Amino acid sequence: MDRRAFRGGARILRRSAALAMALVAVWAAAQTVPPPDLPGTALGLGEDAGFVVGVMSAQLGYVPPEEGRGALDGWGRLLLSQSALLSSAAPGVEELRGRASPPAGEPAPAEEGEEGSQPQLDPIPEGEVVEHTALGSDDGSYLSSERVYIKNVTSQPVDVAALASQPVELNLEAGPQILIYHTHGSESYTQTEQERYVESDPYRTTDCTHNVVRVGEEMAEVFRSLGFEVVHDTTLYDYPVYNGAYERSGAGVAAWLEQYPTIRFILDVHRDALVSADGAAYKLIAQEGDERIAQVMLVAGSSDSGAEHPNWRQNLALAVQLQMALTRDYVQLARPITLRSARFNQHLSAGSLLVEVGGHGNTLEEAIPAARLFARTVGETLKELDGAE
């Protein structure tokens, strides 16, 4: 049997089962507390964006991207058209959807929002990994200046040239200056003969020698070699429960800032998850000299969701100036910056960013050298920015 046809059939069965369970849950709630007006009650639940995101994820298998109904497949359009609950809550879904649509010409990310449910990543049959190098272009899909490209998926106006020249205040002092942590620390990579691990979920492991915690420690070693004092928080905030990971990691960051007020640069280290329409995984590849390594991507949050985030333009300015250095030092290492609506805990302090090191189609062997090159340029640039004050 054709593997893709089988996988597609299995996906339909999973979605059908999820839809049935969602409908049973709503029916059971109605039987327990009979509402005076069931359609009205459903629409009321639809005002709760968190509830809708959960139901939509269960019914569709993902939360629709920014383009909305037009971006859904046939199954998704049918479910949405028949559901007053889902149709009524587009604003809430937009507010809580942590992952934005990918830049034009790039593969779609598996849905993994700021407060969303864990994305479903199916095991990849051998040979179903697609190599991709994500670079910016001047086709109108990006904001750009000085080889820095930003995919702005918010409604906020952004002037890249102004951000590139905006002063960035670091004020590095004695004491820990850099905090590395992992909201989704169990994220891991495609296994190889040399790199095997026990999965807690597909492409996730609690073995911190094989997940993104290992990648963060590689960065920490480079930062320390440059003279920085680094706190590396190795807590698995996404295990054993994935939902609420950002709330838990945010509490951790706040505690570290209280303990070490000298921290000036905060980096949440992840790996991405990019899949094709037929389920193939993407391997994000940069050719740097003789090495084929993973690409990295800086992600900045904003106040576009309506939540308070006074530091977002300052954080974005830092991202732009780090990106300028990365594109100066390397040909393909850095994917375009993404500016998103969610805050990703970056409202807690200026100097806060998120970085994606490769994707689940990459290997740990590709992620580690990418992380080390990234950290070296970032560390040297932080020193330059501090010296410019």
mmCIF file of C-alpha atoms in Angstrom:
data_model
loop_
_atom_site.group_PDB
_atom_site.id
_atom_site.type_symbol
_atom_site.label_atom_id
_atom_site.label_comp_id
_atom_site.label_asym_id
_atom_site.label_seq_id
_atom_site.Cartn_x
_atom_site.Cartn_y
_atom_site.Cartn_z
ATOM 1 C CA MET A 1 0.000 0.000 0.000
ATOM 2 C CA ASP A 2 1.208 3.518 -0.769
ATOM 3 C CA ARG A 3 2.674 4.859 2.459
ATOM 4 C CA ARG A 4 1.305 8.373 1.987
ATOM 5 C CA ALA A 5 -2.189 7.095 1.189
ATOM 6 C CA PHE A 6 -2.082 4.949 4.303
ATOM 7 C CA ARG A 7 -0.886 7.863 6.398
ATOM 8 C CA GLY A 8 -3.590 10.109 4.943
ATOM 9 C CA GLY A 9 -6.254 7.530 5.788
ATOM 10 C CA ALA A 10 -4.926 7.221 9.302
ATOM 11 C CA ARG A 11 -5.003 10.996 9.652
ATOM 12 C CA ILE A 12 -8.683 11.089 8.619
ATOM 13 C CA LEU A 13 -9.501 8.361 11.148
ATOM 14 C CA ARG A 14 -7.705 10.273 13.890
ATOM 15 C CA ARG A 15 -9.542 13.480 13.047
ATOM 16 C CA SER A 16 -12.880 11.674 12.916
ATOM 17 C CA ALA A 17 -12.233 10.168 16.323
ATOM 18 C CA ALA A 18 -11.177 13.550 17.713
ATOM 19 C CA LEU A 19 -14.316 15.169 16.321
ATOM 20 C CA ALA A 20 -16.484 12.463 17.832
ATOM 21 C CA MET A 21 -14.830 12.895 21.234
ATOM 22 C CA ALA A 22 -15.259 16.670 21.081
ATOM 23 C CA LEU A 23 -18.943 16.325 20.242
ATOM 24 C CA VAL A 24 -19.441 13.765 23.022
ATOM 25 C CA ALA A 25 -17.758 16.151 25.474
ATOM 26 C CA VAL A 26 -20.090 19.006 24.523
ATOM 27 C CA TRP A 27 -23.111 16.656 24.704
ATOM 28 C CA ALA A 28 -22.038 15.372 28.121
ATOM 29 C CA ALA A 29 -21.626 18.915 29.424
ATOM 30 C CA ALA A 30 -25.090 19.748 28.137
ATOM 31 C CA GLN A 31 -26.577 16.720 29.930
ATOM 32 C CA THR A 32 -24.858 17.556 33.198
ATOM 33 C CA VAL A 33 -25.979 21.184 33.275
ATOM 34 C CA PRO A 34 -28.856 21.534 30.813
ATOM 35 C CA PRO A 35 -28.597 24.979 29.208
ATOM 36 C CA PRO A 36 -31.708 26.952 28.377
ATOM 37 C CA ASP A 37 -30.396 27.486 24.852
ATOM 38 C CA LEU A 38 -27.838 24.989 23.548
ATOM 39 C CA PRO A 39 -26.796 27.009 20.451
ATOM 40 C CA GLY A 40 -26.421 30.076 22.636
ATOM 41 C CA THR A 41 -24.330 28.110 25.100
ATOM 42 C CA ALA A 42 -22.053 26.888 22.324
ATOM 43 C CA LEU A 43 -21.530 30.421 21.111
ATOM 44 C CA GLY A 44 -20.800 31.463 24.666
ATOM 45 C CA LEU A 45 -18.114 28.804 24.917
ATOM 46 C CA GLY A 46 -16.852 30.114 21.628
ATOM 47 C CA GLU A 47 -15.988 33.370 23.355
ATOM 48 C CA ASP A 48 -13.426 31.435 25.407
ATOM 49 C CA ALA A 49 -10.489 31.414 22.997
ATOM 50 C CA GLY A 50 -8.634 28.741 24.938
ATOM 51 C CA PHE A 51 -11.602 26.368 24.702
ATOM 52 C CA VAL A 52 -11.985 27.038 20.997
ATOM 53 C CA VAL A 53 -8.311 26.523 20.269
ATOM 54 C CA GLY A 54 -8.480 23.174 22.043
ATOM 55 C CA VAL A 55 -11.598 22.049 20.183
ATOM 56 C CA MET A 56 -10.326 23.347 16.854
ATOM 57 C CA SER A 57 -7.032 21.559 17.355
ATOM 58 C CA ALA A 58 -8.905 18.354 18.187
ATOM 59 C CA GLN A 59 -11.225 18.626 15.188
ATOM 60 C CA LEU A 60 -8.816 19.849 12.552
ATOM 61 C CA GLY A 61 -5.548 18.449 13.833
ATOM 62 C CA TYR A 62 -4.123 21.988 13.953
ATOM 63 C CA VAL A 63 -5.109 25.614 14.456
ATOM 64 C CA PRO A 64 -5.661 27.348 11.077
ATOM 65 C CA PRO A 65 -2.964 29.862 10.117
ATOM 66 C CA GLU A 66 -3.387 33.569 9.760
ATOM 67 C CA GLU A 67 -4.993 33.360 6.328
ATOM 68 C CA GLY A 68 -8.011 31.761 8.040
ATOM 69 C CA ARG A 69 -10.727 29.776 6.293
ATOM 70 C CA GLY A 70 -9.132 30.083 2.871
ATOM 71 C CA ALA A 71 -6.027 28.267 4.124
ATOM 72 C CA LEU A 72 -7.951 25.225 5.396
ATOM 73 C CA ASP A 73 -8.055 21.920 3.561
ATOM 74 C CA GLY A 74 -11.395 20.456 2.468
ATOM 75 C CA TRP A 75 -11.882 18.629 5.753
ATOM 76 C CA GLY A 76 -11.170 21.762 7.753
ATOM 77 C CA ARG A 77 -13.537 23.932 5.703
ATOM 78 C CA LEU A 78 -16.328 21.385 6.140
ATOM 79 C CA LEU A 79 -15.902 21.233 9.910
ATOM 80 C CA LEU A 80 -15.654 24.990 10.233
ATOM 81 C CA SER A 81 -18.699 25.636 8.059
ATOM 82 C CA GLN A 82 -20.786 23.221 10.126
ATOM 83 C CA SER A 83 -19.638 24.553 13.508
ATOM 84 C CA ALA A 84 -21.140 27.735 14.902
ATOM 85 C CA LEU A 85 -18.787 27.320 17.864
ATOM 86 C CA LEU A 86 -15.619 27.438 15.768
ATOM 87 C CA SER A 87 -16.885 30.029 13.314
ATOM 88 C CA SER A 88 -17.786 32.388 16.145
ATOM 89 C CA ALA A 89 -14.359 32.610 17.706
ATOM 90 C CA ALA A 90 -11.891 33.740 15.065
ATOM 91 C CA PRO A 91 -10.651 36.724 17.141
ATOM 92 C CA GLY A 92 -9.877 34.480 20.104
ATOM 93 C CA VAL A 93 -8.073 31.983 17.943
ATOM 94 C CA GLU A 94 -5.992 34.763 16.383
ATOM 95 C CA GLU A 95 -5.110 36.029 19.854
ATOM 96 C CA LEU A 96 -3.937 32.687 21.197
ATOM 97 C CA ARG A 97 -2.396 31.223 18.066
ATOM 98 C CA GLY A 98 1.264 31.310 19.047
ATOM 99 C CA ARG A 99 2.626 30.188 15.723
ATOM 100 C CA ALA A 100 2.277 32.411 12.694
ATOM 101 C CA SER A 101 2.144 31.505 9.036
ATOM 102 C CA PRO A 102 5.586 30.807 7.589
ATOM 103 C CA PRO A 103 7.333 33.221 5.256
ATOM 104 C CA ALA A 104 6.358 32.883 1.612
ATOM 105 C CA GLY A 105 8.145 29.985 0.001
ATOM 106 C CA GLU A 106 8.857 28.272 3.325
ATOM 107 C CA PRO A 107 7.265 25.087 4.695
ATOM 108 C CA ALA A 108 4.458 25.338 7.213
ATOM 109 C CA PRO A 109 5.302 24.913 10.910
ATOM 110 C CA ALA A 110 3.597 22.220 12.909
ATOM 111 C CA GLU A 111 1.244 24.112 15.195
ATOM 112 C CA GLU A 112 2.884 24.731 18.552
ATOM 113 C CA GLY A 113 1.509 27.891 20.088
ATOM 114 C CA GLU A 114 2.512 29.956 23.085
ATOM 115 C CA GLU A 115 -0.269 28.353 25.094
ATOM 116 C CA GLY A 116 -1.363 25.761 22.526
ATOM 117 C CA SER A 117 -1.433 21.990 22.719
ATOM 118 C CA GLN A 118 1.532 19.815 21.859
ATOM 119 C CA PRO A 119 1.911 19.459 18.074
ATOM 120 C CA GLN A 120 1.392 16.038 16.550
ATOM 121 C CA LEU A 121 4.628 14.953 14.895
ATOM 122 C CA ASP A 122 4.368 11.621 13.132
ATOM 123 C CA PRO A 123 7.470 9.426 12.832
ATOM 124 C CA ILE A 124 9.198 10.089 9.517
ATOM 125 C CA PRO A 125 9.645 7.077 7.230
ATOM 126 C CA GLU A 126 13.144 6.807 5.827
ATOM 127 C CA GLY A 127 13.667 9.128 2.890
ATOM 128 C CA GLU A 128 10.815 11.491 3.743
ATOM 129 C CA VAL A 129 12.973 14.384 4.917
ATOM 130 C CA VAL A 130 13.142 17.429 2.663
ATOM 131 C CA GLU A 131 16.177 19.713 2.846
ATOM 132 C CA HIS A 132 15.395 23.423 2.862
ATOM 133 C CA THR A 133 17.473 26.585 3.223
ATOM 134 C CA ALA A 134 15.349 29.500 4.373
ATOM 135 C CA LEU A 135 16.711 32.855 3.245
ATOM 136 C CA GLY A 136 14.998 36.216 2.871
ATOM 137 C CA SER A 137 13.948 37.697 -0.447
ATOM 138 C CA ASP A 138 12.910 41.075 -1.800
ATOM 139 C CA ASP A 139 9.581 39.851 -3.185
ATOM 140 C CA GLY A 140 7.508 41.832 -0.687
ATOM 141 C CA SER A 141 7.119 38.958 1.779
ATOM 142 C CA TYR A 142 9.626 40.476 4.185
ATOM 143 C CA LEU A 143 10.630 43.792 5.678
ATOM 144 C CA SER A 144 14.312 44.254 4.984
ATOM 145 C CA SER A 145 17.367 46.478 5.320
ATOM 146 C CA GLU A 146 21.100 45.779 5.216
ATOM 147 C CA ARG A 147 20.592 42.049 4.472
ATOM 148 C CA VAL A 148 18.322 41.719 7.508
ATOM 149 C CA TYR A 149 14.932 40.214 6.704
ATOM 150 C CA ILE A 150 11.946 40.197 9.057
ATOM 151 C CA LYS A 151 8.746 38.266 8.539
ATOM 152 C CA ASN A 152 6.261 40.508 10.332
ATOM 153 C CA VAL A 153 3.095 38.541 11.032
ATOM 154 C CA THR A 154 1.690 41.212 13.335
ATOM 155 C CA SER A 155 -0.230 44.394 12.623
ATOM 156 C CA GLN A 156 2.545 46.494 14.170
ATOM 157 C CA PRO A 157 4.524 48.878 11.912
ATOM 158 C CA VAL A 158 8.234 48.068 11.800
ATOM 159 C CA ASP A 159 11.128 50.107 10.387
ATOM 160 C CA VAL A 160 14.074 47.739 10.008
ATOM 161 C CA ALA A 161 16.598 50.473 9.197
ATOM 162 C CA ALA A 162 15.619 52.436 12.302
ATOM 163 C CA LEU A 163 15.905 49.314 14.468
ATOM 164 C CA ALA A 164 19.352 48.626 13.033
ATOM 165 C CA SER A 165 20.628 51.988 14.313
ATOM 166 C CA GLN A 166 18.611 52.150 17.535
ATOM 167 C CA PRO A 167 20.770 52.194 20.688
ATOM 168 C CA VAL A 168 20.583 48.940 22.633
ATOM 169 C CA GLU A 169 21.236 49.340 26.334
ATOM 170 C CA LEU A 170 22.937 46.313 27.891
ATOM 171 C CA ASN A 171 24.923 47.712 30.838
ATOM 172 C CA LEU A 172 26.744 44.469 31.561
ATOM 173 C CA GLU A 173 27.883 44.197 35.175
ATOM 174 C CA ALA A 174 29.736 41.683 37.339
ATOM 175 C CA GLY A 175 27.602 38.651 38.066
ATOM 176 C CA PRO A 176 25.539 36.397 35.792
ATOM 177 C CA GLN A 177 24.758 38.325 32.602
ATOM 178 C CA ILE A 178 23.167 35.644 30.399
ATOM 179 C CA LEU A 179 20.246 33.326 31.143
ATOM 180 C CA ILE A 180 19.542 30.355 28.862
ATOM 181 C CA TYR A 181 16.378 28.352 29.430
ATOM 182 C CA HIS A 182 14.005 26.082 27.529
ATOM 183 C CA THR A 183 10.223 26.404 27.591
ATOM 184 C CA HIS A 184 10.060 23.186 25.541
ATOM 185 C CA GLY A 185 13.194 21.497 26.805
ATOM 186 C CA SER A 186 12.197 17.986 25.718
ATOM 187 C CA GLU A 187 12.260 18.981 22.030
ATOM 188 C CA SER A 188 14.708 16.732 20.199
ATOM 189 C CA TYR A 189 15.861 15.878 16.697
ATOM 190 C CA THR A 190 15.816 13.049 14.168
ATOM 191 C CA GLN A 191 17.715 10.089 15.548
ATOM 192 C CA THR A 192 20.766 8.667 13.817
ATOM 193 C CA GLU A 193 22.892 5.570 14.404
ATOM 194 C CA GLN A 194 25.254 7.684 16.493
ATOM 195 C CA GLU A 195 22.535 9.627 18.353
ATOM 196 C CA ARG A 196 19.871 7.373 19.862
ATOM 197 C CA TYR A 197 17.519 8.277 22.696
ATOM 198 C CA VAL A 198 14.352 7.078 24.412
ATOM 199 C CA GLU A 199 11.390 9.177 23.273
ATOM 200 C CA SER A 200 8.875 10.628 25.712
ATOM 201 C CA ASP A 201 6.804 11.619 22.634
ATOM 202 C CA PRO A 202 7.719 11.695 18.935
ATOM 203 C CA TYR A 203 10.808 13.918 18.598
ATOM 204 C CA ARG A 204 10.899 14.579 22.337
ATOM 205 C CA THR A 205 13.010 13.106 25.093
ATOM 206 C CA THR A 206 13.730 13.775 28.746
ATOM 207 C CA ASP A 207 17.361 12.790 28.129
ATOM 208 C CA CYS A 208 19.020 16.191 28.286
ATOM 209 C CA THR A 209 22.100 14.956 26.464
ATOM 210 C CA HIS A 210 19.944 14.538 23.337
ATOM 211 C CA ASN A 211 17.359 17.351 23.437
ATOM 212 C CA VAL A 212 17.564 21.131 23.129
ATOM 213 C CA VAL A 213 18.937 21.380 26.669
ATOM 214 C CA ARG A 214 22.144 19.896 25.211
ATOM 215 C CA VAL A 215 22.050 22.570 22.498
ATOM 216 C CA GLY A 216 21.653 25.265 25.161
ATOM 217 C CA GLU A 217 24.636 23.909 27.083
ATOM 218 C CA GLU A 218 26.765 24.086 23.940
ATOM 219 C CA MET A 219 25.803 27.765 23.673
ATOM 220 C CA ALA A 220 26.544 28.315 27.360
ATOM 221 C CA GLU A 221 30.050 26.882 26.926
ATOM 222 C CA VAL A 222 30.785 29.304 24.106
ATOM 223 C CA PHE A 223 29.433 32.285 26.060
ATOM 224 C CA ARG A 224 31.566 31.292 29.064
ATOM 225 C CA SER A 225 34.657 31.013 26.856
ATOM 226 C CA LEU A 226 34.034 34.642 25.875
ATOM 227 C CA GLY A 227 34.053 35.720 29.533
ATOM 228 C CA PHE A 228 30.326 35.811 30.291
ATOM 229 C CA GLU A 229 28.783 34.399 33.451
ATOM 230 C CA VAL A 230 25.918 32.185 32.331
ATOM 231 C CA VAL A 231 22.960 30.652 34.133
ATOM 232 C CA HIS A 232 21.645 27.639 32.229
ATOM 233 C CA ASP A 233 18.222 26.578 33.504
ATOM 234 C CA THR A 234 17.837 22.927 32.460
ATOM 235 C CA THR A 235 14.309 22.509 33.844
ATOM 236 C CA LEU A 236 11.955 20.614 31.508
ATOM 237 C CA TYR A 237 9.011 22.986 31.732
ATOM 238 C CA ASP A 238 7.088 20.995 29.095
ATOM 239 C CA TYR A 239 7.273 17.638 30.884
ATOM 240 C CA PRO A 240 5.289 15.728 32.030
ATOM 241 C CA VAL A 241 2.579 18.238 31.015
ATOM 242 C CA TYR A 242 3.030 20.253 27.814
ATOM 243 C CA ASN A 243 0.174 22.755 28.191
ATOM 244 C CA GLY A 244 1.081 25.745 30.338
ATOM 245 C CA ALA A 245 4.812 25.419 29.648
ATOM 246 C CA TYR A 246 5.202 29.141 28.954
ATOM 247 C CA GLU A 247 3.503 30.041 32.217
ATOM 248 C CA ARG A 248 5.836 27.729 34.129
ATOM 249 C CA SER A 249 8.984 28.859 32.312
ATOM 250 C CA GLY A 250 7.939 32.498 32.813
ATOM 251 C CA ALA A 251 7.788 31.919 36.564
ATOM 252 C CA GLY A 252 11.252 30.399 36.332
ATOM 253 C CA VAL A 253 12.625 33.397 34.442
ATOM 254 C CA ALA A 254 11.103 35.802 36.970
ATOM 255 C CA ALA A 255 12.762 33.872 39.798
ATOM 256 C CA TRP A 256 16.170 33.971 38.099
ATOM 257 C CA LEU A 257 15.840 37.723 37.486
ATOM 258 C CA GLU A 258 15.031 38.253 41.145
ATOM 259 C CA GLN A 259 18.012 36.158 42.211
ATOM 260 C CA TYR A 260 20.410 37.680 39.663
ATOM 261 C CA PRO A 261 19.411 41.230 38.721
ATOM 262 C CA THR A 262 22.630 41.475 36.663
ATOM 263 C CA ILE A 263 21.126 39.273 33.909
ATOM 264 C CA ARG A 264 20.903 41.325 30.701
ATOM 265 C CA PHE A 265 20.425 38.747 27.919
ATOM 266 C CA ILE A 266 17.802 35.992 28.064
ATOM 267 C CA LEU A 267 17.556 33.267 25.445
ATOM 268 C CA ASP A 268 14.792 30.663 25.205
ATOM 269 C CA VAL A 269 16.289 27.860 23.068
ATOM 270 C CA HIS A 270 13.971 25.662 20.971
ATOM 271 C CA ARG A 271 13.995 23.621 17.793
ATOM 272 C CA ASP A 272 11.387 24.189 15.092
ATOM 273 C CA ALA A 273 8.925 21.694 13.578
ATOM 274 C CA LEU A 274 8.279 22.131 9.870
ATOM 275 C CA VAL A 275 6.199 19.736 7.800
ATOM 276 C CA SER A 276 5.144 19.541 4.162
ATOM 277 C CA ALA A 277 1.548 19.136 3.023
ATOM 278 C CA ASP A 278 2.029 15.371 2.725
ATOM 279 C CA GLY A 279 3.694 15.018 6.116
ATOM 280 C CA ALA A 280 7.383 15.054 5.198
ATOM 281 C CA ALA A 281 9.728 16.723 7.672
ATOM 282 C CA TYR A 282 11.974 19.601 6.690
ATOM 283 C CA LYS A 283 15.685 19.632 7.462
ATOM 284 C CA LEU A 284 16.818 23.271 7.696
ATOM 285 C CA ILE A 285 20.316 23.301 6.247
ATOM 286 C CA ALA A 286 23.056 25.923 6.057
ATOM 287 C CA GLN A 287 26.248 25.361 4.108
ATOM 288 C CA GLU A 288 29.019 27.058 6.076
ATOM 289 C CA GLY A 289 32.420 26.281 4.615
ATOM 290 C CA ASP A 290 32.778 22.507 4.501
ATOM 291 C CA GLU A 291 30.012 21.940 7.054
ATOM 292 C CA ARG A 292 26.327 21.278 6.474
ATOM 293 C CA ILE A 293 24.656 22.405 9.682
ATOM 294 C CA ALA A 294 21.239 23.442 10.941
ATOM 295 C CA GLN A 295 19.905 26.944 10.398
ATOM 296 C CA VAL A 296 18.883 29.129 13.335
ATOM 297 C CA MET A 297 16.040 31.635 13.601
ATOM 298 C CA LEU A 298 15.513 34.490 16.053
ATOM 299 C CA VAL A 299 11.897 35.017 17.127
ATOM 300 C CA ALA A 300 10.674 38.232 18.750
ATOM 301 C CA GLY A 301 7.317 38.665 20.419
ATOM 302 C CA SER A 302 5.209 41.808 20.458
ATOM 303 C CA SER A 303 2.191 43.432 22.094
ATOM 304 C CA ASP A 304 0.028 42.650 19.066
ATOM 305 C CA SER A 305 -2.105 40.220 21.066
ATOM 306 C CA GLY A 306 -3.147 43.094 23.340
ATOM 307 C CA ALA A 307 -1.127 41.783 26.288
ATOM 308 C CA GLU A 308 1.280 44.210 27.920
ATOM 309 C CA HIS A 309 4.787 44.019 26.452
ATOM 310 C CA PRO A 310 6.655 47.320 26.863
ATOM 311 C CA ASN A 311 10.033 45.906 25.774
ATOM 312 C CA TRP A 312 9.145 44.439 22.413
ATOM 313 C CA ARG A 313 10.636 47.117 20.147
ATOM 314 C CA GLN A 314 13.807 47.184 22.212
ATOM 315 C CA ASN A 315 14.030 43.391 21.995
ATOM 316 C CA LEU A 316 13.414 43.521 18.245
ATOM 317 C CA ALA A 317 16.167 46.114 17.844
ATOM 318 C CA LEU A 318 18.540 43.738 19.609
ATOM 319 C CA ALA A 319 17.423 40.894 17.329
ATOM 320 C CA VAL A 320 18.049 43.028 14.241
ATOM 321 C CA GLN A 321 21.532 43.990 15.363
ATOM 322 C CA LEU A 322 22.411 40.388 16.219
ATOM 323 C CA GLN A 323 21.062 39.334 12.823
ATOM 324 C CA MET A 324 23.275 41.912 11.119
ATOM 325 C CA ALA A 325 26.294 40.276 12.732
ATOM 326 C CA LEU A 326 25.105 36.751 11.875
ATOM 327 C CA THR A 327 24.605 37.612 8.206
ATOM 328 C CA ARG A 328 28.013 39.321 8.194
ATOM 329 C CA ASP A 329 29.793 36.274 9.615
ATOM 330 C CA TYR A 330 27.891 33.480 7.868
ATOM 331 C CA VAL A 331 26.355 32.883 4.467
ATOM 332 C CA GLN A 332 23.282 30.810 5.348
ATOM 333 C CA LEU A 333 23.235 30.176 9.106
ATOM 334 C CA ALA A 334 20.479 32.656 10.016
ATOM 335 C CA ARG A 335 16.912 32.297 8.792
ATOM 336 C CA PRO A 336 14.919 35.568 8.630
ATOM 337 C CA ILE A 337 13.744 36.962 11.968
ATOM 338 C CA THR A 338 10.083 36.327 12.740
ATOM 339 C CA LEU A 339 8.021 38.907 14.644
ATOM 340 C CA ARG A 340 4.945 37.349 16.233
ATOM 341 C CA SER A 341 1.915 38.490 18.185
ATOM 342 C CA ALA A 342 2.558 36.384 21.284
ATOM 343 C CA ARG A 343 4.947 37.561 23.999
ATOM 344 C CA PHE A 344 6.871 34.303 24.678
ATOM 345 C CA ASN A 345 7.817 35.619 28.165
ATOM 346 C CA GLN A 346 9.876 38.378 26.542
ATOM 347 C CA HIS A 347 7.856 41.015 28.394
ATOM 348 C CA LEU A 348 9.652 40.032 31.597
ATOM 349 C CA SER A 349 12.877 41.800 30.673
ATOM 350 C CA ALA A 350 14.555 43.748 27.924
ATOM 351 C CA GLY A 351 17.167 41.697 26.092
ATOM 352 C CA SER A 352 14.878 38.651 25.794
ATOM 353 C CA LEU A 353 14.665 36.574 22.600
ATOM 354 C CA LEU A 354 13.719 33.104 21.417
ATOM 355 C CA VAL A 355 15.909 31.102 19.044
ATOM 356 C CA GLU A 356 14.958 28.028 17.007
ATOM 357 C CA VAL A 357 17.966 25.798 16.267
ATOM 358 C CA GLY A 358 17.076 23.615 13.306
ATOM 359 C CA GLY A 359 13.879 21.595 13.116
ATOM 360 C CA HIS A 360 12.776 18.081 13.956
ATOM 361 C CA GLY A 361 14.047 16.944 10.551
ATOM 362 C CA ASN A 362 17.577 17.959 11.526
ATOM 363 C CA THR A 363 19.949 15.853 13.600
ATOM 364 C CA LEU A 364 21.652 16.779 16.847
ATOM 365 C CA GLU A 365 24.967 16.572 14.992
ATOM 366 C CA GLU A 366 23.731 19.388 12.730
ATOM 367 C CA ALA A 367 22.264 21.450 15.585
ATOM 368 C CA ILE A 368 25.323 21.536 17.853
ATOM 369 C CA PRO A 369 27.780 23.281 15.475
ATOM 370 C CA ALA A 370 25.028 25.710 14.474
ATOM 371 C CA ALA A 371 24.424 26.559 18.124
ATOM 372 C CA ARG A 372 28.117 27.134 18.739
ATOM 373 C CA LEU A 373 28.563 29.416 15.711
ATOM 374 C CA PHE A 374 25.448 31.335 16.698
ATOM 375 C CA ALA A 375 26.626 31.784 20.290
ATOM 376 C CA ARG A 376 30.080 32.977 19.282
ATOM 377 C CA THR A 377 28.776 35.738 17.032
ATOM 378 C CA VAL A 378 26.036 36.702 19.496
ATOM 379 C CA GLY A 379 28.487 36.845 22.398
ATOM 380 C CA GLU A 380 30.965 38.965 20.491
ATOM 381 C CA THR A 381 28.159 41.288 19.359
ATOM 382 C CA LEU A 382 26.818 41.692 22.897
ATOM 383 C CA LYS A 383 30.284 42.841 23.958
ATOM 384 C CA GLU A 384 30.454 45.284 21.048
ATOM 385 C CA LEU A 385 27.020 46.704 21.883
ATOM 386 C CA ASP A 386 27.936 47.082 25.544
ATOM 387 C CA GLY A 387 31.196 48.799 24.638
ATOM 388 C CA ALA A 388 29.323 51.253 22.422
ATOM 389 C CA GLU A 389 27.332 52.635 25.338
#
